[in-house]
PDB file of C-alpha atoms in Angstrom:
ATOM      1  CA  UNK A  95     -85.724  81.658 117.263  1.00  0.00           C
ATOM      2  CA  UNK A  96     -85.788  79.308 113.628  1.00  0.00           C
ATOM      3  CA  UNK A  97     -81.678  78.425 115.351  1.00  0.00           C
ATOM      4  CA  UNK A  98     -83.436  77.485 119.087  1.00  0.00           C
ATOM      5  CA  UNK A  99     -86.018  75.489 117.866  1.00  0.00           C
ATOM      6  CA  UNK A 100     -83.211  73.399 115.431  1.00  0.00           C
ATOM      7  CA  UNK A 101     -80.970  73.602 118.015  1.00  0.00           C
ATOM      8  CA  UNK A 102     -83.592  70.973 120.131  1.00  0.00           C
ATOM      9  CA  UNK A 103     -85.080  74.011 122.729  1.00  0.00           C
ATOM     10  CA  UNK A 104     -88.475  72.956 122.098  1.00  0.00           C
ATOM     11  CA  UNK A 105     -91.142  71.512 124.338  1.00  0.00           C
ATOM     12  CA  UNK A 106     -94.427  71.172 124.877  1.00  0.00           C
ATOM     13  CA  UNK A 107     -97.081  72.450 127.572  1.00  0.00           C
ATOM     14  CA  UNK A 108    -100.425  70.341 128.428  1.00  0.00           C
ATOM     15  CA  UNK A 109    -102.877  72.678 129.777  1.00  0.00           C
ATOM     16  CA  UNK A 110    -105.631  70.465 131.089  1.00  0.00           C
ATOM     17  CA  UNK A 111    -108.699  70.249 134.720  1.00  0.00           C
ATOM     18  CA  UNK A 112    -106.931  68.166 137.717  1.00  0.00           C
ATOM     19  CA  UNK A 113    -108.682  64.882 136.980  1.00  0.00           C
ATOM     20  CA  UNK A 114    -109.423  62.736 133.406  1.00  0.00           C
ATOM     21  CA  UNK A 115    -111.155  64.392 130.366  1.00  0.00           C
ATOM     22  CA  UNK A 116    -115.000  63.401 131.065  1.00  0.00           C
ATOM     23  CA  UNK A 117    -115.106  64.094 126.972  1.00  0.00           C
ATOM     24  CA  UNK A 118    -113.610  61.458 125.694  1.00  0.00           C
ATOM     25  CA  UNK A 119    -112.561  58.239 127.258  1.00  0.00           C
ATOM     26  CA  UNK A 120    -109.414  56.856 126.530  1.00  0.00           C
ATOM     27  CA  UNK A 121    -107.219  54.248 128.284  1.00  0.00           C
ATOM     28  CA  UNK A 122    -103.656  56.591 127.250  1.00  0.00           C
ATOM     29  CA  UNK A 123    -103.363  60.039 126.690  1.00  0.00           C
ATOM     30  CA  UNK A 124     -99.424  61.163 124.866  1.00  0.00           C
ATOM     31  CA  UNK A 125     -98.482  64.236 124.216  1.00  0.00           C
ATOM     32  CA  UNK A 126     -96.043  63.937 120.698  1.00  0.00           C
ATOM     33  CA  UNK A 127     -93.039  66.571 119.736  1.00  0.00           C
ATOM     34  CA  UNK A 128     -92.368  66.460 116.018  1.00  0.00           C
ATOM     35  CA  UNK A 129     -89.038  68.211 115.534  1.00  0.00           C
ATOM     36  CA  UNK A 130     -86.134  68.127 113.076  1.00  0.00           C
ATOM     37  CA  UNK A 131     -82.173  69.090 112.961  1.00  0.00           C
ATOM     38  CA  UNK A 132     -79.023  68.298 110.782  1.00  0.00           C
ATOM     39  CA  UNK A 133     -76.116  67.563 112.561  1.00  0.00           C
ATOM     40  CA  UNK A 134     -72.280  66.807 111.781  1.00  0.00           C
ATOM     41  CA  UNK A 135     -70.155  63.617 112.507  1.00  0.00           C
ATOM     42  CA  UNK A 136     -69.863  64.407 116.443  1.00  0.00           C
ATOM     43  CA  UNK A 137     -73.238  65.094 116.627  1.00  0.00           C
ATOM     44  CA  UNK A 138     -73.155  69.828 116.055  1.00  0.00           C
ATOM     45  CA  UNK A 139     -75.472  71.445 114.780  1.00  0.00           C
ATOM     46  CA  UNK A 140     -74.865  71.962 111.263  1.00  0.00           C
ATOM     47  CA  UNK A 141     -74.252  75.770 110.021  1.00  0.00           C
ATOM     48  CA  UNK A 142     -77.717  76.572 107.714  1.00  0.00           C
ATOM     49  CA  UNK A 143     -77.070  78.231 104.489  1.00  0.00           C
ATOM     50  CA  UNK A 144     -78.829  81.158 103.008  1.00  0.00           C
ATOM     51  CA  UNK A 145     -81.064  79.463 100.862  1.00  0.00           C
ATOM     52  CA  UNK A 146     -81.851  77.327 103.582  1.00  0.00           C
ATOM     53  CA  UNK A 147     -82.513  80.926 105.289  1.00  0.00           C
ATOM     54  CA  UNK A 148     -84.497  82.192 103.027  1.00  0.00           C
ATOM     55  CA  UNK A 149     -86.844  78.719 101.460  1.00  0.00           C
ATOM     56  CA  UNK A 150     -86.984  77.459 105.616  1.00  0.00           C
ATOM     57  CA  UNK A 151     -84.871  74.597 107.042  1.00  0.00           C
ATOM     58  CA  UNK A 152     -86.164  71.173 107.166  1.00  0.00           C
ATOM     59  CA  UNK A 153     -83.399  69.199 109.016  1.00  0.00           C
ATOM     60  CA  UNK A 154     -82.009  65.164 107.966  1.00  0.00           C
ATOM     61  CA  UNK A 155     -82.867  64.389 111.048  1.00  0.00           C
ATOM     62  CA  UNK A 156     -86.885  63.277 112.463  1.00  0.00           C
ATOM     63  CA  UNK A 157     -87.429  63.280 116.014  1.00  0.00           C
ATOM     64  CA  UNK A 158     -90.223  62.403 118.154  1.00  0.00           C
ATOM     65  CA  UNK A 159     -90.272  63.697 121.330  1.00  0.00           C
ATOM     66  CA  UNK A 160     -86.444  63.782 121.704  1.00  0.00           C
ATOM     67  CA  UNK A 161     -86.322  59.957 119.955  1.00  0.00           C
ATOM     68  CA  UNK A 162     -85.601  58.394 116.559  1.00  0.00           C
ATOM     69  CA  UNK A 163     -87.762  56.794 115.592  1.00  0.00           C
ATOM     70  CA  UNK A 164     -89.626  55.086 118.755  1.00  0.00           C
ATOM     71  CA  UNK A 165     -92.656  52.911 119.592  1.00  0.00           C
ATOM     72  CA  UNK A 166     -95.660  54.015 121.206  1.00  0.00           C
ATOM     73  CA  UNK A 167     -97.117  50.100 122.885  1.00  0.00           C
ATOM     74  CA  UNK A 168    -100.605  49.583 122.438  1.00  0.00           C
ATOM     75  CA  UNK A 169    -103.262  47.103 123.282  1.00  0.00           C
ATOM     76  CA  UNK A 170    -105.610  45.871 120.392  1.00  0.00           C
ATOM     77  CA  UNK A 171    -108.600  47.902 120.989  1.00  0.00           C
ATOM     78  CA  UNK A 172    -107.812  50.598 124.268  1.00  0.00           C
ATOM     79  CA  UNK A 173    -108.297  53.689 122.851  1.00  0.00           C
ATOM     80  CA  UNK A 174    -105.443  56.555 122.705  1.00  0.00           C
ATOM     81  CA  UNK A 175    -105.050  59.922 122.285  1.00  0.00           C
ATOM     82  CA  UNK A 176    -102.498  61.671 120.992  1.00  0.00           C
ATOM     83  CA  UNK A 177    -101.580  65.083 120.918  1.00  0.00           C
ATOM     84  CA  UNK A 178     -99.114  66.327 118.251  1.00  0.00           C
ATOM     85  CA  UNK A 179     -97.708  69.128 117.745  1.00  0.00           C
ATOM     86  CA  UNK A 180     -95.819  70.205 114.614  1.00  0.00           C
ATOM     87  CA  UNK A 181     -92.309  71.482 116.336  1.00  0.00           C
ATOM     88  CA  UNK A 182     -90.750  71.711 112.555  1.00  0.00           C
ATOM     89  CA  UNK A 183     -89.090  74.479 111.750  1.00  0.00           C
ATOM     90  CA  UNK A 184     -90.211  74.988 108.346  1.00  0.00           C
ATOM     91  CA  UNK A 185     -91.643  71.545 106.746  1.00  0.00           C
ATOM     92  CA  UNK A 186     -95.411  71.043 106.364  1.00  0.00           C
ATOM     93  CA  UNK A 187     -96.634  67.789 108.595  1.00  0.00           C
ATOM     94  CA  UNK A 188     -99.150  65.576 106.921  1.00  0.00           C
ATOM     95  CA  UNK A 189     -99.063  62.197 108.996  1.00  0.00           C
ATOM     96  CA  UNK A 190    -100.861  59.082 108.480  1.00  0.00           C
ATOM     97  CA  UNK A 191    -101.435  55.494 110.605  1.00  0.00           C
ATOM     98  CA  UNK A 192    -100.659  52.843 108.378  1.00  0.00           C
ATOM     99  CA  UNK A 193    -103.925  50.883 107.892  1.00  0.00           C
ATOM    100  CA  UNK A 194    -105.603  53.074 111.005  1.00  0.00           C
ATOM    101  CA  UNK A 195    -107.857  56.626 110.468  1.00  0.00           C
ATOM    102  CA  UNK A 196    -107.588  59.372 112.916  1.00  0.00           C
ATOM    103  CA  UNK A 197    -109.382  60.812 114.584  1.00  0.00           C
ATOM    104  CA  UNK A 198    -109.760  63.769 115.344  1.00  0.00           C
ATOM    105  CA  UNK A 199    -111.220  65.944 118.309  1.00  0.00           C
ATOM    106  CA  UNK A 200    -108.987  69.001 118.855  1.00  0.00           C
ATOM    107  CA  UNK A 201    -106.889  71.665 116.431  1.00  0.00           C
ATOM    108  CA  UNK A 202    -104.830  74.541 118.179  1.00  0.00           C
ATOM    109  CA  UNK A 203    -106.196  73.355 121.315  1.00  0.00           C
ATOM    110  CA  UNK A 204    -109.039  74.035 120.994  1.00  0.00           C
ATOM    111  CA  UNK A 205    -112.708  71.099 120.923  1.00  0.00           C
ATOM    112  CA  UNK A 206    -113.919  70.395 117.781  1.00  0.00           C
ATOM    113  CA  UNK A 207    -117.593  70.831 117.130  1.00  0.00           C
ATOM    114  CA  UNK A 208    -117.895  66.752 116.478  1.00  0.00           C
ATOM    115  CA  UNK A 209    -115.129  63.954 116.036  1.00  0.00           C
ATOM    116  CA  UNK A 210    -113.857  64.054 112.498  1.00  0.00           C
ATOM    117  CA  UNK A 211    -112.547  60.743 110.796  1.00  0.00           C
ATOM    118  CA  UNK A 212    -109.792  61.257 107.969  1.00  0.00           C
ATOM    119  CA  UNK A 213    -106.997  59.120 106.847  1.00  0.00           C
ATOM    120  CA  UNK A 214    -104.631  61.626 107.505  1.00  0.00           C
ATOM    121  CA  UNK A 215    -103.908  65.161 109.560  1.00  0.00           C
ATOM    122  CA  UNK A 216    -102.326  68.518 107.879  1.00  0.00           C
ATOM    123  CA  UNK A 217    -100.605  70.050 110.482  1.00  0.00           C
ATOM    124  CA  UNK A 218     -98.852  73.668 109.382  1.00  0.00           C
ATOM    125  CA  UNK A 219     -95.245  74.614 111.538  1.00  0.00           C
ATOM    126  CA  UNK A 220     -96.817  75.536 115.137  1.00  0.00           C
ATOM    127  CA  UNK A 221     -99.743  73.602 114.398  1.00  0.00           C
ATOM    128  CA  UNK A 222    -101.697  71.526 116.662  1.00  0.00           C
ATOM    129  CA  UNK A 223    -104.157  68.840 116.371  1.00  0.00           C
ATOM    130  CA  UNK A 224    -105.752  65.746 119.097  1.00  0.00           C
ATOM    131  CA  UNK A 225    -106.406  63.122 117.499  1.00  0.00           C
ATOM    132  CA  UNK A 226    -108.551  59.724 119.117  1.00  0.00           C
ATOM    133  CA  UNK A 227    -106.130  56.055 116.880  1.00  0.00           C
ATOM    134  CA  UNK A 228    -108.172  52.787 118.092  1.00  0.00           C
ATOM    135  CA  UNK A 229    -105.854  49.939 117.435  1.00  0.00           C
ATOM    136  CA  UNK A 230    -107.457  46.957 115.644  1.00  0.00           C
ATOM    137  CA  UNK A 231    -105.791  43.320 115.728  1.00  0.00           C
ATOM    138  CA  UNK A 232    -101.874  43.073 116.788  1.00  0.00           C
ATOM    139  CA  UNK A 233     -99.026  43.779 114.955  1.00  0.00           C
ATOM    140  CA  UNK A 234     -95.927  46.868 113.982  1.00  0.00           C
ATOM    141  CA  UNK A 235     -98.027  50.441 112.452  1.00  0.00           C
ATOM    142  CA  UNK A 236     -95.848  52.764 111.031  1.00  0.00           C
ATOM    143  CA  UNK A 237     -96.906  56.464 111.445  1.00  0.00           C
ATOM    144  CA  UNK A 238     -95.210  58.691 108.784  1.00  0.00           C
ATOM    145  CA  UNK A 239     -95.068  61.899 107.307  1.00  0.00           C
ATOM    146  CA  UNK A 240     -95.981  61.926 103.423  1.00  0.00           C
ATOM    147  CA  UNK A 241     -93.726  64.493 101.735  1.00  0.00           C
ATOM    148  CA  UNK A 242     -95.392  68.224 101.402  1.00  0.00           C
ATOM    149  CA  UNK A 243     -94.607  71.237  98.651  1.00  0.00           C
ATOM    150  CA  UNK A 244     -94.731  74.493  99.628  1.00  0.00           C
ATOM    151  CA  UNK A 245     -93.655  75.778  97.020  1.00  0.00           C
ATOM    152  CA  UNK A 246     -90.459  77.341  95.105  1.00  0.00           C
ATOM    153  CA  UNK A 247     -88.584  80.237  94.547  1.00  0.00           C
ATOM    154  CA  UNK A 248     -89.868  79.839  90.661  1.00  0.00           C
ATOM    155  CA  UNK A 249     -87.289  82.418  88.355  1.00  0.00           C
ATOM    156  CA  UNK A 250     -85.914  84.980  91.491  1.00  0.00           C
ATOM    157  CA  UNK A 251     -83.465  81.755  93.250  1.00  0.00           C
ATOM    158  CA  UNK A 252     -83.746  78.668  92.146  1.00  0.00           C
ATOM    159  CA  UNK A 253     -85.027  75.110  94.599  1.00  0.00           C
ATOM    160  CA  UNK A 254     -87.808  73.714  95.813  1.00  0.00           C
ATOM    161  CA  UNK A 255     -89.490  74.322  99.287  1.00  0.00           C
ATOM    162  CA  UNK A 256     -91.058  70.109  98.544  1.00  0.00           C
ATOM    163  CA  UNK A 257     -90.055  68.292 101.937  1.00  0.00           C
ATOM    164  CA  UNK A 258     -88.286  64.979 101.161  1.00  0.00           C
ATOM    165  CA  UNK A 259     -90.543  62.091 102.662  1.00  0.00           C
ATOM    166  CA  UNK A 260     -92.645  59.723 103.178  1.00  0.00           C
ATOM    167  CA  UNK A 261     -90.464  59.742 106.849  1.00  0.00           C
ATOM    168  CA  UNK A 262     -91.371  57.049 109.441  1.00  0.00           C
ATOM    169  CA  UNK A 263     -91.829  59.248 112.615  1.00  0.00           C
ATOM    170  CA  UNK A 264     -93.142  56.094 115.051  1.00  0.00           C
ATOM    171  CA  UNK A 265     -94.037  52.741 114.853  1.00  0.00           C
ATOM    172  CA  UNK A 266     -97.475  51.550 117.040  1.00  0.00           C
ATOM    173  CA  UNK A 267     -97.024  48.582 118.597  1.00  0.00           C
ATOM    174  CA  UNK A 268    -100.066  46.204 119.354  1.00  0.00           C
ATOM    175  CA  UNK A 269     -99.851  43.333 121.598  1.00  0.00           C
ATOM    176  CA  UNK A 270    -101.800  41.414 124.064  1.00  0.00           C
ATOM    177  CA  UNK A 271    -105.594  40.750 124.197  1.00  0.00           C
ATOM    178  CA  UNK A 272    -108.400  43.266 122.797  1.00  0.00           C
ATOM    179  CA  UNK A 273    -110.455  45.070 124.489  1.00  0.00           C
ATOM    180  CA  UNK A 274    -113.522  46.758 123.898  1.00  0.00           C
ATOM    181  CA  UNK A 275    -113.146  50.011 122.635  1.00  0.00           C
ATOM    182  CA  UNK A 276    -115.443  53.027 124.302  1.00  0.00           C
ATOM    183  CA  UNK A 277    -117.854  54.844 121.298  1.00  0.00           C
ATOM    184  CA  UNK A 278    -116.564  58.708 120.640  1.00  0.00           C
ATOM    185  CA  UNK A 279    -119.668  61.004 121.963  1.00  0.00           C
ATOM    186  CA  UNK A 280    -121.647  62.693 118.969  1.00  0.00           C
ATOM    187  CA  UNK A 281    -120.807  65.715 120.151  1.00  0.00           C
ATOM    188  CA  UNK A 282    -117.895  68.138 121.082  1.00  0.00           C
ATOM    189  CA  UNK A 283    -117.449  71.056 123.594  1.00  0.00           C
ATOM    190  CA  UNK A 284    -116.436  72.938 121.257  1.00  0.00           C
ATOM    191  CA  UNK A 285    -116.016  76.823 121.818  1.00  0.00           C
ATOM    192  CA  UNK A 286    -119.063  79.127 119.319  1.00  0.00           C
ATOM    193  CA  UNK A 287    -118.154  81.564 117.816  1.00  0.00           C
ATOM    194  CA  UNK A 288    -118.372  85.594 118.708  1.00  0.00           C
ATOM    195  CA  UNK A 289    -121.573  86.744 118.646  1.00  0.00           C
ATOM    196  CA  UNK A 290    -122.966  89.869 117.047  1.00  0.00           C
ATOM    197  CA  UNK A 291    -121.945  91.411 113.587  1.00  0.00           C
ATOM    198  CA  UNK A 292    -118.713  91.826 111.880  1.00  0.00           C
ATOM    199  CA  UNK A 293    -117.672  95.572 112.321  1.00  0.00           C
ATOM    200  CA  UNK A 294    -114.755  95.623 109.743  1.00  0.00           C
ATOM    201  CA  UNK A 295    -113.030  94.231 107.379  1.00  0.00           C
ATOM    202  CA  UNK A 296    -109.374  94.160 106.528  1.00  0.00           C
ATOM    203  CA  UNK A 297    -107.689  92.297 103.987  1.00  0.00           C
ATOM    204  CA  UNK A 298    -103.383  91.662 104.019  1.00  0.00           C
ATOM    205  CA  UNK A 299    -101.310  90.624 101.898  1.00  0.00           C
ATOM    206  CA  UNK A 300     -97.788  88.205 102.463  1.00  0.00           C
ATOM    207  CA  UNK A 301     -95.887  89.199 100.057  1.00  0.00           C
ATOM    208  CA  UNK A 302     -92.094  88.202  99.013  1.00  0.00           C
ATOM    209  CA  UNK A 303     -89.678  89.893  96.187  1.00  0.00           C
ATOM    210  CA  UNK A 304     -86.257  90.893  95.689  1.00  0.00           C
ATOM    211  CA  UNK A 305     -85.314  94.165  96.728  1.00  0.00           C
ATOM    212  CA  UNK A 306     -82.415  96.382  97.376  1.00  0.00           C
ATOM    213  CA  UNK A 307     -80.592  93.796  99.770  1.00  0.00           C
ATOM    214  CA  UNK A 308     -81.542  90.464  98.600  1.00  0.00           C
ATOM    215  CA  UNK A 309     -84.871  88.528  99.031  1.00  0.00           C
ATOM    216  CA  UNK A 310     -87.677  90.826 101.121  1.00  0.00           C
ATOM    217  CA  UNK A 311     -90.493  89.577 103.083  1.00  0.00           C
ATOM    218  CA  UNK A 312     -93.457  92.076 103.936  1.00  0.00           C
ATOM    219  CA  UNK A 313     -96.966  92.218 105.194  1.00  0.00           C
ATOM    220  CA  UNK A 314     -98.926  94.658 103.118  1.00  0.00           C
ATOM    221  CA  UNK A 315     -95.905  96.232 101.189  1.00  0.00           C
ATOM    222  CA  UNK A 316     -94.010  96.685 104.323  1.00  0.00           C
ATOM    223  CA  UNK A 317     -91.337  94.834 105.752  1.00  0.00           C
ATOM    224  CA  UNK A 318     -91.192  93.997 110.087  1.00  0.00           C
ATOM    225  CA  UNK A 319     -90.449  96.968 112.425  1.00  0.00           C
ATOM    226  CA  UNK A 320     -90.577  96.888 115.861  1.00  0.00           C
ATOM    227  CA  UNK A 321     -91.070  99.981 116.443  1.00  0.00           C
ATOM    228  CA  UNK A 322     -93.821 100.634 113.913  1.00  0.00           C
ATOM    229  CA  UNK A 323     -97.646  98.887 115.038  1.00  0.00           C
ATOM    230  CA  UNK A 324     -99.524  97.494 111.436  1.00  0.00           C
ATOM    231  CA  UNK A 325    -103.056  96.908 113.133  1.00  0.00           C
ATOM    232  CA  UNK A 326    -105.036  98.587 115.701  1.00  0.00           C
ATOM    233  CA  UNK A 327    -108.290  96.887 116.248  1.00  0.00           C
ATOM    234  CA  UNK A 328    -110.985  98.703 119.423  1.00  0.00           C
ATOM    235  CA  UNK A 329    -111.267  95.890 122.469  1.00  0.00           C
ATOM    236  CA  UNK A 330    -114.486  93.690 121.537  1.00  0.00           C
ATOM    237  CA  UNK A 331    -114.495  94.738 118.111  1.00  0.00           C
ATOM    238  CA  UNK A 332    -115.306  91.315 115.802  1.00  0.00           C
ATOM    239  CA  UNK A 333    -113.378  91.862 112.613  1.00  0.00           C
ATOM    240  CA  UNK A 334    -113.425  89.635 109.304  1.00  0.00           C
ATOM    241  CA  UNK A 335    -109.589  89.616 107.906  1.00  0.00           C
ATOM    242  CA  UNK A 336    -109.038  87.857 104.104  1.00  0.00           C
ATOM    243  CA  UNK A 337    -105.072  87.132 104.211  1.00  0.00           C
ATOM    244  CA  UNK A 338    -104.286  86.401 100.580  1.00  0.00           C
ATOM    245  CA  UNK A 339    -100.678  84.993 100.235  1.00  0.00           C
ATOM    246  CA  UNK A 340     -99.182  85.845  95.765  1.00  0.00           C
ATOM    247  CA  UNK A 341     -96.013  84.540  96.623  1.00  0.00           C
ATOM    248  CA  UNK A 342     -94.642  81.533  95.332  1.00  0.00           C
ATOM    249  CA  UNK A 343     -93.852  80.075  99.172  1.00  0.00           C
ATOM    250  CA  UNK A 344     -96.690  78.925 101.642  1.00  0.00           C
ATOM    251  CA  UNK A 345     -96.906  80.824 104.580  1.00  0.00           C
ATOM    252  CA  UNK A 346     -98.530  79.698 107.702  1.00  0.00           C
ATOM    253  CA  UNK A 347    -101.015  82.121 109.330  1.00  0.00           C
TER     254      UNK A 347
END
């Protein structure tokens, strides 16, 4: 799958009810799919090294919706909803918008209980977040991804998994007559957590280390086996899982 994503085989599906979203009024609704890759001099994919496969490949070319540093038009005060998808194979997406706050209203396809304003939004590979952007003034404002340290191999193989940065993803260009931004709702239609007592608890460990065939990545000491079931859960049960990562590299779960 990493080869396919690195080669550009990625897209976004937006599943929504018909008509405008009644919960968050915006002038523009945009999907921003962030990906990366590395190309050679004639536009072909660069062969990935064994170290890159272990550490997690990070491309030299960063794209938004398949474009390099595109512009996002906006009007002062005209609220926009950006549905941001971290389509990177390995990078953690730590984004900020110059001179603006990002107001998060949804995470991974689910509304939050209330809007949360922050200077940046952090997304692991595969994470999605919906943010409200309220353009102020006119000008050019960079959407930037800062470097994130994903750990290192320590003394096992050397090397660091820190992503390069900062990287300009896109530029919001605001122009035109200002408009009055609608107020944000105080509450959002977040799904209620499952009711009832916890019926089971599990502790699971993501581990890595040197094995007989090289670097081994395991869950509870076992490598992946397609013929094996590792966890069996009773239908309707409410369980609490604690995931530990004692290894030196970050593992989004």
